[in-house]
Short mmCIF file of N, CA and C in Angstrom, two decimals:
data_model
loop_
_atom_site.label_atom_id
_atom_site.label_comp_id
_atom_site.label_asym_id
_atom_site.label_seq_id
_atom_site.Cartn_x
_atom_site.Cartn_y
_atom_site.Cartn_z
N MET A 1 51.79 125.05 13.43
CA MET A 1 50.90 125.34 14.54
C MET A 1 49.50 124.85 14.18
N ASN A 2 48.96 123.96 14.97
CA ASN A 2 47.62 123.44 14.72
C ASN A 2 46.59 124.13 15.60
N MET A 3 45.37 124.10 15.15
CA MET A 3 44.29 124.69 15.94
C MET A 3 43.80 123.67 16.96
N PRO A 4 43.15 124.12 18.02
CA PRO A 4 42.63 123.19 19.02
C PRO A 4 41.65 122.21 18.38
N PRO A 5 41.63 120.96 18.85
CA PRO A 5 40.78 119.93 18.24
C PRO A 5 39.30 120.30 18.16
N VAL A 6 38.81 121.07 19.12
CA VAL A 6 37.39 121.45 19.10
C VAL A 6 37.05 122.30 17.87
N TYR A 7 38.05 123.04 17.34
CA TYR A 7 37.82 123.87 16.16
C TYR A 7 38.23 123.18 14.87
N ALA A 8 38.92 122.06 14.96
CA ALA A 8 39.43 121.36 13.79
C ALA A 8 38.42 120.36 13.25
N THR A 9 37.17 120.75 13.20
CA THR A 9 36.12 119.89 12.65
C THR A 9 35.54 120.54 11.40
N GLU A 10 34.96 119.73 10.55
CA GLU A 10 34.36 120.27 9.34
C GLU A 10 33.22 121.23 9.67
N GLU A 11 32.47 120.90 10.70
CA GLU A 11 31.36 121.77 11.11
C GLU A 11 31.87 123.14 11.56
N ALA A 12 32.92 123.16 12.36
CA ALA A 12 33.50 124.43 12.80
C ALA A 12 34.06 125.21 11.60
N CYS A 13 34.71 124.51 10.69
CA CYS A 13 35.24 125.15 9.48
C CYS A 13 34.11 125.81 8.70
N ASP A 14 33.01 125.09 8.54
CA ASP A 14 31.88 125.62 7.79
C ASP A 14 31.30 126.86 8.46
N HIS A 15 31.10 126.80 9.78
CA HIS A 15 30.52 127.93 10.49
C HIS A 15 31.42 129.16 10.44
N TRP A 16 32.70 128.98 10.74
CA TRP A 16 33.62 130.12 10.77
C TRP A 16 33.84 130.70 9.39
N THR A 17 33.98 129.85 8.40
CA THR A 17 34.21 130.37 7.05
C THR A 17 32.98 131.12 6.56
N GLN A 18 31.79 130.58 6.80
CA GLN A 18 30.58 131.28 6.38
C GLN A 18 30.44 132.61 7.12
N PHE A 19 30.78 132.62 8.40
CA PHE A 19 30.71 133.87 9.17
C PHE A 19 31.65 134.92 8.56
N MET A 20 32.88 134.53 8.24
CA MET A 20 33.84 135.49 7.68
C MET A 20 33.43 135.94 6.29
N LEU A 21 32.84 135.05 5.50
CA LEU A 21 32.33 135.45 4.19
C LEU A 21 31.18 136.44 4.32
N ASN A 22 30.34 136.22 5.32
CA ASN A 22 29.23 137.16 5.56
C ASN A 22 29.77 138.53 5.94
N VAL A 23 30.83 138.57 6.74
CA VAL A 23 31.43 139.86 7.12
C VAL A 23 31.99 140.55 5.88
N LEU A 24 32.68 139.81 5.02
CA LEU A 24 33.22 140.43 3.80
C LEU A 24 32.12 140.95 2.88
N ALA A 25 30.97 140.32 2.91
CA ALA A 25 29.87 140.71 2.02
C ALA A 25 29.01 141.85 2.57
N LEU A 26 29.25 142.24 3.82
CA LEU A 26 28.47 143.33 4.39
C LEU A 26 28.65 144.61 3.58
N PRO A 27 27.57 145.36 3.37
CA PRO A 27 27.73 146.63 2.66
C PRO A 27 28.46 147.64 3.55
N ALA A 28 29.30 148.42 2.92
CA ALA A 28 30.07 149.43 3.66
C ALA A 28 29.14 150.53 4.15
N PRO A 29 29.48 151.12 5.29
CA PRO A 29 28.67 152.26 5.74
C PRO A 29 28.76 153.40 4.73
N ALA A 30 27.73 154.19 4.69
CA ALA A 30 27.70 155.31 3.74
C ALA A 30 28.86 156.26 4.01
N PRO A 31 29.56 156.65 2.95
CA PRO A 31 30.68 157.58 3.14
C PRO A 31 30.17 158.95 3.57
N PRO A 32 31.00 159.70 4.27
CA PRO A 32 30.60 161.03 4.72
C PRO A 32 30.60 162.02 3.56
N SER A 33 30.11 163.19 3.84
CA SER A 33 30.14 164.24 2.82
C SER A 33 31.59 164.66 2.59
N GLU A 34 31.81 165.75 1.97
CA GLU A 34 33.16 166.20 1.62
C GLU A 34 33.98 166.66 2.82
N ASP A 35 33.41 166.66 4.00
CA ASP A 35 34.12 167.09 5.20
C ASP A 35 35.28 166.13 5.49
N GLU A 36 36.50 166.64 5.47
CA GLU A 36 37.70 165.80 5.62
C GLU A 36 37.76 165.15 7.00
N LEU A 37 37.37 165.84 8.05
CA LEU A 37 37.39 165.28 9.39
C LEU A 37 36.44 164.09 9.48
N ALA A 38 35.27 164.24 8.88
CA ALA A 38 34.30 163.14 8.90
C ALA A 38 34.86 161.92 8.17
N LYS A 39 35.60 162.13 7.08
CA LYS A 39 36.17 161.00 6.35
C LYS A 39 37.23 160.29 7.19
N GLU A 40 38.04 161.05 7.93
CA GLU A 40 39.04 160.44 8.81
C GLU A 40 38.38 159.58 9.89
N GLU A 41 37.26 160.05 10.41
CA GLU A 41 36.53 159.26 11.41
C GLU A 41 35.87 158.05 10.76
N TRP A 42 35.37 158.22 9.55
CA TRP A 42 34.67 157.15 8.84
C TRP A 42 35.58 155.95 8.58
N ILE A 43 36.84 156.20 8.19
CA ILE A 43 37.73 155.08 7.88
C ILE A 43 38.24 154.37 9.14
N THR A 44 37.89 154.90 10.32
CA THR A 44 38.27 154.21 11.56
C THR A 44 37.08 153.49 12.20
N LEU A 45 35.96 153.41 11.48
CA LEU A 45 34.79 152.72 12.02
C LEU A 45 35.09 151.24 12.26
N PRO A 46 34.42 150.62 13.23
CA PRO A 46 34.64 149.19 13.51
C PRO A 46 34.38 148.29 12.30
N PHE A 47 33.55 148.73 11.38
CA PHE A 47 33.26 147.94 10.18
C PHE A 47 34.55 147.56 9.46
N TRP A 48 35.48 148.51 9.32
CA TRP A 48 36.72 148.24 8.58
C TRP A 48 37.60 147.25 9.33
N LYS A 49 37.56 147.29 10.66
CA LYS A 49 38.32 146.30 11.43
C LYS A 49 37.71 144.91 11.26
N LEU A 50 36.40 144.84 11.23
CA LEU A 50 35.73 143.55 10.97
C LEU A 50 36.18 142.97 9.63
N GLN A 51 36.16 143.79 8.61
CA GLN A 51 36.57 143.32 7.30
C GLN A 51 38.04 142.93 7.29
N LYS A 52 38.86 143.72 7.96
CA LYS A 52 40.29 143.42 8.00
C LYS A 52 40.53 142.05 8.63
N TRP A 53 39.89 141.78 9.76
CA TRP A 53 40.14 140.51 10.44
C TRP A 53 39.50 139.33 9.72
N ALA A 54 38.36 139.55 9.10
CA ALA A 54 37.76 138.46 8.32
C ALA A 54 38.65 138.10 7.14
N SER A 55 39.14 139.11 6.43
CA SER A 55 40.01 138.83 5.28
C SER A 55 41.33 138.22 5.73
N LYS A 56 41.87 138.66 6.85
CA LYS A 56 43.12 138.09 7.37
C LYS A 56 42.92 136.64 7.78
N ASN A 57 41.82 136.33 8.46
CA ASN A 57 41.56 134.95 8.87
C ASN A 57 41.37 134.04 7.66
N LEU A 58 40.67 134.52 6.65
CA LEU A 58 40.48 133.71 5.44
C LEU A 58 41.81 133.47 4.73
N GLU A 59 42.64 134.49 4.70
CA GLU A 59 43.97 134.35 4.09
C GLU A 59 44.82 133.36 4.87
N THR A 60 44.74 133.41 6.19
CA THR A 60 45.50 132.49 7.04
C THR A 60 44.99 131.06 6.89
N TYR A 61 43.68 130.89 6.78
CA TYR A 61 43.10 129.56 6.52
C TYR A 61 43.75 128.94 5.29
N PHE A 62 43.76 129.72 4.20
CA PHE A 62 44.31 129.14 2.97
C PHE A 62 45.81 128.91 3.10
N GLU A 63 46.50 129.83 3.72
CA GLU A 63 47.94 129.67 3.90
C GLU A 63 48.26 128.38 4.65
N ARG A 64 47.47 128.07 5.67
CA ARG A 64 47.75 126.91 6.51
C ARG A 64 47.09 125.62 6.01
N TYR A 65 45.91 125.72 5.41
CA TYR A 65 45.15 124.51 5.08
C TYR A 65 44.76 124.41 3.61
N GLY A 66 45.22 125.32 2.77
CA GLY A 66 44.83 125.33 1.37
C GLY A 66 45.53 124.30 0.51
N LEU A 67 46.62 123.75 1.00
CA LEU A 67 47.34 122.72 0.26
C LEU A 67 47.42 121.47 1.13
N PRO A 68 46.43 120.59 1.03
CA PRO A 68 46.34 119.44 1.94
C PRO A 68 47.61 118.58 1.99
N LYS A 69 48.35 118.50 0.92
CA LYS A 69 49.56 117.67 0.92
C LYS A 69 50.67 118.26 1.79
N GLN A 70 50.58 119.55 2.10
CA GLN A 70 51.61 120.20 2.91
C GLN A 70 51.19 120.36 4.37
N VAL A 71 50.08 119.76 4.75
CA VAL A 71 49.55 119.87 6.10
C VAL A 71 49.91 118.61 6.88
N ASP A 72 50.05 118.75 8.20
CA ASP A 72 50.31 117.59 9.04
C ASP A 72 49.22 116.54 8.82
N GLU A 73 49.60 115.30 9.01
CA GLU A 73 48.70 114.16 8.77
C GLU A 73 47.37 114.31 9.52
N ASP A 74 47.41 114.76 10.76
CA ASP A 74 46.18 114.85 11.56
C ASP A 74 45.23 115.95 11.07
N MET A 75 45.70 116.87 10.24
CA MET A 75 44.85 117.97 9.75
C MET A 75 44.50 117.82 8.26
N ARG A 76 44.90 116.72 7.64
CA ARG A 76 44.66 116.56 6.19
C ARG A 76 43.18 116.51 5.85
N GLY A 77 42.39 115.83 6.66
CA GLY A 77 40.95 115.77 6.39
C GLY A 77 40.31 117.13 6.45
N TYR A 78 40.71 117.90 7.45
CA TYR A 78 40.21 119.27 7.61
C TYR A 78 40.62 120.11 6.40
N ALA A 79 41.90 120.00 6.02
CA ALA A 79 42.40 120.77 4.89
C ALA A 79 41.70 120.37 3.59
N GLN A 80 41.48 119.09 3.41
CA GLN A 80 40.80 118.62 2.20
C GLN A 80 39.36 119.14 2.16
N HIS A 81 38.71 119.14 3.30
CA HIS A 81 37.35 119.69 3.37
C HIS A 81 37.37 121.17 3.01
N TYR A 82 38.31 121.92 3.55
CA TYR A 82 38.39 123.35 3.25
C TYR A 82 38.59 123.59 1.75
N ILE A 83 39.52 122.87 1.16
CA ILE A 83 39.82 123.10 -0.25
C ILE A 83 38.65 122.66 -1.13
N ASP A 84 38.00 121.55 -0.79
CA ASP A 84 36.89 121.05 -1.60
C ASP A 84 35.63 121.91 -1.48
N VAL A 85 35.33 122.36 -0.27
CA VAL A 85 34.06 123.05 -0.03
C VAL A 85 34.17 124.56 -0.12
N TRP A 86 35.24 125.15 0.38
CA TRP A 86 35.29 126.59 0.59
C TRP A 86 36.27 127.38 -0.27
N ALA A 87 37.35 126.79 -0.71
CA ALA A 87 38.43 127.56 -1.32
C ALA A 87 37.98 128.41 -2.51
N CYS A 88 37.22 127.85 -3.42
CA CYS A 88 36.79 128.62 -4.60
C CYS A 88 35.75 129.68 -4.24
N GLY A 89 34.87 129.39 -3.30
CA GLY A 89 33.89 130.38 -2.87
C GLY A 89 34.55 131.56 -2.17
N VAL A 90 35.54 131.27 -1.35
CA VAL A 90 36.27 132.34 -0.68
C VAL A 90 37.08 133.13 -1.70
N LEU A 91 37.68 132.44 -2.65
CA LEU A 91 38.43 133.13 -3.71
C LEU A 91 37.52 134.07 -4.49
N ASP A 92 36.32 133.63 -4.80
CA ASP A 92 35.36 134.47 -5.50
C ASP A 92 35.02 135.71 -4.67
N ALA A 93 34.81 135.52 -3.38
CA ALA A 93 34.50 136.65 -2.50
C ALA A 93 35.67 137.63 -2.43
N GLN A 94 36.89 137.10 -2.36
CA GLN A 94 38.07 137.96 -2.30
C GLN A 94 38.22 138.76 -3.60
N MET A 95 37.96 138.13 -4.74
CA MET A 95 38.05 138.84 -6.02
C MET A 95 36.97 139.91 -6.13
N ARG A 96 35.79 139.65 -5.57
CA ARG A 96 34.73 140.66 -5.57
C ARG A 96 35.13 141.88 -4.74
N VAL A 97 35.75 141.62 -3.58
CA VAL A 97 36.20 142.73 -2.74
C VAL A 97 37.27 143.54 -3.47
N LEU A 98 38.19 142.86 -4.14
CA LEU A 98 39.21 143.58 -4.90
C LEU A 98 38.60 144.41 -6.02
N GLY A 99 37.62 143.86 -6.72
CA GLY A 99 36.94 144.61 -7.77
C GLY A 99 36.20 145.81 -7.21
N GLN A 100 35.63 145.65 -6.06
CA GLN A 100 34.89 146.73 -5.40
C GLN A 100 35.83 147.84 -4.96
N SER A 101 37.09 147.51 -4.71
CA SER A 101 38.03 148.49 -4.15
C SER A 101 38.32 149.65 -5.10
N PHE A 102 37.99 149.52 -6.38
CA PHE A 102 38.21 150.62 -7.31
C PHE A 102 36.95 151.43 -7.56
N ARG A 103 35.83 150.97 -7.03
CA ARG A 103 34.59 151.73 -7.15
C ARG A 103 34.27 152.48 -5.87
N GLU A 104 34.72 151.93 -4.74
CA GLU A 104 34.45 152.55 -3.45
C GLU A 104 35.58 152.22 -2.50
N TYR A 105 35.60 152.86 -1.36
CA TYR A 105 36.70 152.68 -0.41
C TYR A 105 36.69 151.27 0.17
N VAL A 106 37.85 150.64 0.15
CA VAL A 106 38.11 149.39 0.86
C VAL A 106 39.44 149.60 1.58
N SER A 107 39.50 149.22 2.82
CA SER A 107 40.70 149.40 3.62
C SER A 107 41.92 148.81 2.91
N PRO A 108 43.06 149.50 2.94
CA PRO A 108 44.28 148.97 2.31
C PRO A 108 44.69 147.60 2.87
N ARG A 109 44.45 147.36 4.15
CA ARG A 109 44.80 146.06 4.72
C ARG A 109 43.89 144.96 4.19
N VAL A 110 42.63 145.28 3.95
CA VAL A 110 41.72 144.28 3.37
C VAL A 110 42.18 143.95 1.95
N VAL A 111 42.54 144.97 1.19
CA VAL A 111 43.04 144.74 -0.17
C VAL A 111 44.29 143.89 -0.11
N ARG A 112 45.19 144.20 0.80
CA ARG A 112 46.42 143.43 0.95
C ARG A 112 46.12 141.97 1.29
N ASN A 113 45.22 141.75 2.24
CA ASN A 113 44.87 140.38 2.63
C ASN A 113 44.23 139.61 1.47
N CYS A 114 43.40 140.27 0.69
CA CYS A 114 42.79 139.62 -0.47
C CYS A 114 43.85 139.26 -1.51
N LEU A 115 44.79 140.16 -1.73
CA LEU A 115 45.87 139.87 -2.67
C LEU A 115 46.74 138.71 -2.17
N ARG A 116 46.97 138.65 -0.88
CA ARG A 116 47.74 137.53 -0.33
C ARG A 116 46.98 136.22 -0.50
N TYR A 117 45.66 136.26 -0.34
CA TYR A 117 44.86 135.05 -0.57
C TYR A 117 45.06 134.58 -2.01
N LEU A 118 44.98 135.52 -2.95
CA LEU A 118 45.19 135.16 -4.35
C LEU A 118 46.58 134.59 -4.57
N SER A 119 47.58 135.14 -3.91
CA SER A 119 48.95 134.64 -4.09
C SER A 119 49.09 133.22 -3.56
N HIS A 120 48.35 132.87 -2.52
CA HIS A 120 48.35 131.48 -2.03
C HIS A 120 47.51 130.59 -2.95
N ALA A 121 46.44 131.15 -3.49
CA ALA A 121 45.50 130.35 -4.29
C ALA A 121 46.11 129.88 -5.61
N VAL A 122 47.10 130.57 -6.13
CA VAL A 122 47.69 130.12 -7.39
C VAL A 122 48.46 128.82 -7.21
N GLU A 123 48.77 128.44 -5.98
CA GLU A 123 49.52 127.21 -5.73
C GLU A 123 48.65 125.95 -5.80
N SER A 124 47.35 126.10 -5.65
CA SER A 124 46.43 124.96 -5.68
C SER A 124 45.83 124.84 -7.08
N SER A 125 45.82 123.63 -7.61
CA SER A 125 45.28 123.45 -8.96
C SER A 125 43.79 123.79 -9.02
N LEU A 126 43.05 123.47 -7.96
CA LEU A 126 41.62 123.74 -7.95
C LEU A 126 41.33 125.24 -8.02
N THR A 127 41.99 126.02 -7.18
CA THR A 127 41.75 127.46 -7.17
C THR A 127 42.39 128.13 -8.39
N TRP A 128 43.50 127.59 -8.87
CA TRP A 128 44.11 128.14 -10.08
C TRP A 128 43.14 128.00 -11.25
N LYS A 129 42.50 126.84 -11.38
CA LYS A 129 41.54 126.63 -12.46
C LYS A 129 40.36 127.59 -12.33
N PHE A 130 39.97 127.89 -11.11
CA PHE A 130 38.88 128.85 -10.87
C PHE A 130 39.33 130.27 -11.23
N MET A 131 40.56 130.60 -10.91
CA MET A 131 41.07 131.96 -11.11
C MET A 131 41.46 132.23 -12.57
N LYS A 132 41.90 131.22 -13.28
CA LYS A 132 42.48 131.38 -14.61
C LYS A 132 41.58 132.15 -15.59
N PRO A 133 40.27 131.86 -15.68
CA PRO A 133 39.44 132.63 -16.62
C PRO A 133 39.32 134.11 -16.26
N HIS A 134 39.66 134.48 -15.05
CA HIS A 134 39.52 135.86 -14.59
C HIS A 134 40.86 136.62 -14.60
N LEU A 135 41.91 136.00 -15.10
CA LEU A 135 43.24 136.62 -15.04
C LEU A 135 43.32 137.95 -15.77
N ASP A 136 42.74 138.05 -16.95
CA ASP A 136 42.79 139.32 -17.68
C ASP A 136 42.13 140.43 -16.87
N GLU A 137 40.97 140.13 -16.32
CA GLU A 137 40.27 141.12 -15.50
C GLU A 137 41.07 141.47 -14.25
N LEU A 138 41.66 140.46 -13.60
CA LEU A 138 42.49 140.71 -12.41
C LEU A 138 43.66 141.61 -12.75
N MET A 139 44.32 141.32 -13.85
CA MET A 139 45.49 142.11 -14.24
C MET A 139 45.10 143.52 -14.64
N ASP A 140 44.08 143.64 -15.49
CA ASP A 140 43.71 144.95 -16.04
C ASP A 140 43.05 145.87 -15.03
N SER A 141 42.13 145.33 -14.24
CA SER A 141 41.34 146.22 -13.38
C SER A 141 41.77 146.22 -11.92
N ILE A 142 42.67 145.32 -11.52
CA ILE A 142 43.06 145.29 -10.10
C ILE A 142 44.57 145.45 -9.93
N LEU A 143 45.35 144.54 -10.48
CA LEU A 143 46.79 144.56 -10.24
C LEU A 143 47.50 145.73 -10.92
N PHE A 144 47.23 145.95 -12.19
CA PHE A 144 47.90 147.04 -12.90
C PHE A 144 47.60 148.40 -12.28
N PRO A 145 46.33 148.73 -11.99
CA PRO A 145 46.07 150.04 -11.36
C PRO A 145 46.76 150.19 -9.99
N LEU A 146 46.91 149.10 -9.25
CA LEU A 146 47.60 149.19 -7.97
C LEU A 146 49.08 149.53 -8.15
N MET A 147 49.67 149.05 -9.22
CA MET A 147 51.10 149.28 -9.44
C MET A 147 51.39 150.61 -10.11
N CYS A 148 50.40 151.23 -10.71
CA CYS A 148 50.62 152.49 -11.43
C CYS A 148 50.92 153.64 -10.48
N HIS A 149 51.67 154.57 -11.00
CA HIS A 149 51.98 155.80 -10.28
C HIS A 149 50.73 156.67 -10.28
N SER A 150 50.24 157.02 -9.10
CA SER A 150 48.98 157.76 -8.99
C SER A 150 49.22 159.26 -8.87
N ASP A 151 48.12 160.02 -8.91
CA ASP A 151 48.21 161.47 -8.71
C ASP A 151 48.75 161.79 -7.31
N ALA A 152 48.31 161.00 -6.32
CA ALA A 152 48.81 161.21 -4.95
C ALA A 152 50.31 160.95 -4.88
N ASP A 153 50.78 159.91 -5.60
CA ASP A 153 52.23 159.64 -5.65
C ASP A 153 52.97 160.81 -6.30
N ASP A 154 52.39 161.35 -7.36
CA ASP A 154 53.01 162.47 -8.06
C ASP A 154 53.10 163.70 -7.16
N ARG A 155 52.02 163.99 -6.42
CA ARG A 155 52.04 165.13 -5.50
C ARG A 155 53.10 164.94 -4.42
N MET A 156 53.17 163.73 -3.87
CA MET A 156 54.15 163.48 -2.82
C MET A 156 55.57 163.61 -3.38
N TRP A 157 55.79 163.13 -4.60
CA TRP A 157 57.11 163.22 -5.21
C TRP A 157 57.50 164.69 -5.41
N ASP A 158 56.54 165.51 -5.85
CA ASP A 158 56.80 166.94 -6.07
C ASP A 158 57.05 167.68 -4.76
N GLU A 159 56.29 167.34 -3.73
CA GLU A 159 56.40 168.04 -2.45
C GLU A 159 57.60 167.59 -1.62
N ASP A 160 57.85 166.30 -1.58
CA ASP A 160 58.93 165.78 -0.74
C ASP A 160 59.42 164.43 -1.28
N PRO A 161 60.40 164.46 -2.19
CA PRO A 161 60.87 163.21 -2.79
C PRO A 161 61.45 162.23 -1.76
N TYR A 162 62.07 162.74 -0.71
CA TYR A 162 62.62 161.85 0.31
C TYR A 162 61.50 161.09 1.03
N GLU A 163 60.43 161.79 1.34
CA GLU A 163 59.28 161.14 1.99
C GLU A 163 58.64 160.12 1.04
N TYR A 164 58.57 160.44 -0.24
CA TYR A 164 58.03 159.51 -1.23
C TYR A 164 58.84 158.21 -1.22
N VAL A 165 60.15 158.32 -1.28
CA VAL A 165 61.01 157.13 -1.29
C VAL A 165 60.88 156.38 0.02
N ARG A 166 60.85 157.10 1.12
CA ARG A 166 60.73 156.45 2.43
C ARG A 166 59.42 155.66 2.53
N ARG A 167 58.32 156.26 2.12
CA ARG A 167 57.03 155.57 2.20
C ARG A 167 56.90 154.45 1.19
N ARG A 168 57.42 154.67 0.01
CA ARG A 168 57.27 153.70 -1.07
C ARG A 168 58.09 152.43 -0.82
N TYR A 169 59.24 152.59 -0.15
CA TYR A 169 60.14 151.47 -0.01
C TYR A 169 60.43 151.08 1.44
N ALA A 170 59.67 151.59 2.39
CA ALA A 170 59.87 151.26 3.79
C ALA A 170 59.28 149.88 4.10
N LEU A 171 59.96 149.12 4.93
CA LEU A 171 59.51 147.76 5.26
C LEU A 171 58.19 147.76 6.00
N GLU A 172 58.00 148.70 6.93
CA GLU A 172 56.75 148.70 7.69
C GLU A 172 55.56 149.03 6.80
N VAL A 173 55.76 149.79 5.74
CA VAL A 173 54.68 150.09 4.82
C VAL A 173 54.36 148.85 3.97
N ASN A 174 55.37 148.03 3.69
CA ASN A 174 55.14 146.82 2.91
C ASN A 174 54.13 145.92 3.57
N TYR A 175 54.03 145.97 4.87
CA TYR A 175 53.09 145.12 5.58
C TYR A 175 51.65 145.56 5.37
N VAL A 176 51.43 146.85 5.18
CA VAL A 176 50.08 147.39 5.11
C VAL A 176 49.63 147.73 3.69
N ASP A 177 50.52 148.27 2.90
CA ASP A 177 50.16 148.84 1.61
C ASP A 177 50.04 147.77 0.52
N PRO A 178 48.88 147.65 -0.11
CA PRO A 178 48.70 146.65 -1.16
C PRO A 178 49.54 146.91 -2.40
N GLU A 179 50.04 148.14 -2.57
CA GLU A 179 50.83 148.47 -3.76
C GLU A 179 52.22 147.85 -3.71
N THR A 180 52.67 147.40 -2.55
CA THR A 180 54.04 146.89 -2.45
C THR A 180 54.11 145.39 -2.57
#
């Protein structure tokens, strides 16, 4: 599926990619106090939807245009421009968001989209070379903690093991949860 020709220009790529990077770099709204109701409202703020869609669009860009040799002939120039100009900068932004996710709240879908970007980025030699020096940090501070059994997992297992298994291994959760 190709994008409309009016958007398939280097200028449009630059504007949209910069816009989405700016959205990812926005500071999160201040978290609420210990009031649980306020926290439930806080995580539904439009800010989180903005970040979700920016990270999803960036992930889709790389999925479709991150490997110029696998793109249709008419989109190769666009794809080459994206990989040469933006791929490493976007990868850096995605890794910053992932690093931030252990210090403060980041939506699970944003974390998932960032991880998917990284999974696509390992296929390109340019982004792999950019990512390689950071692998230890990625593994130690991002991937390993996501895979570990948490206190919340332990509580759920103690309270309702069937619900734990259902949530942990359900297909619809795989779409949203970065741990899967």
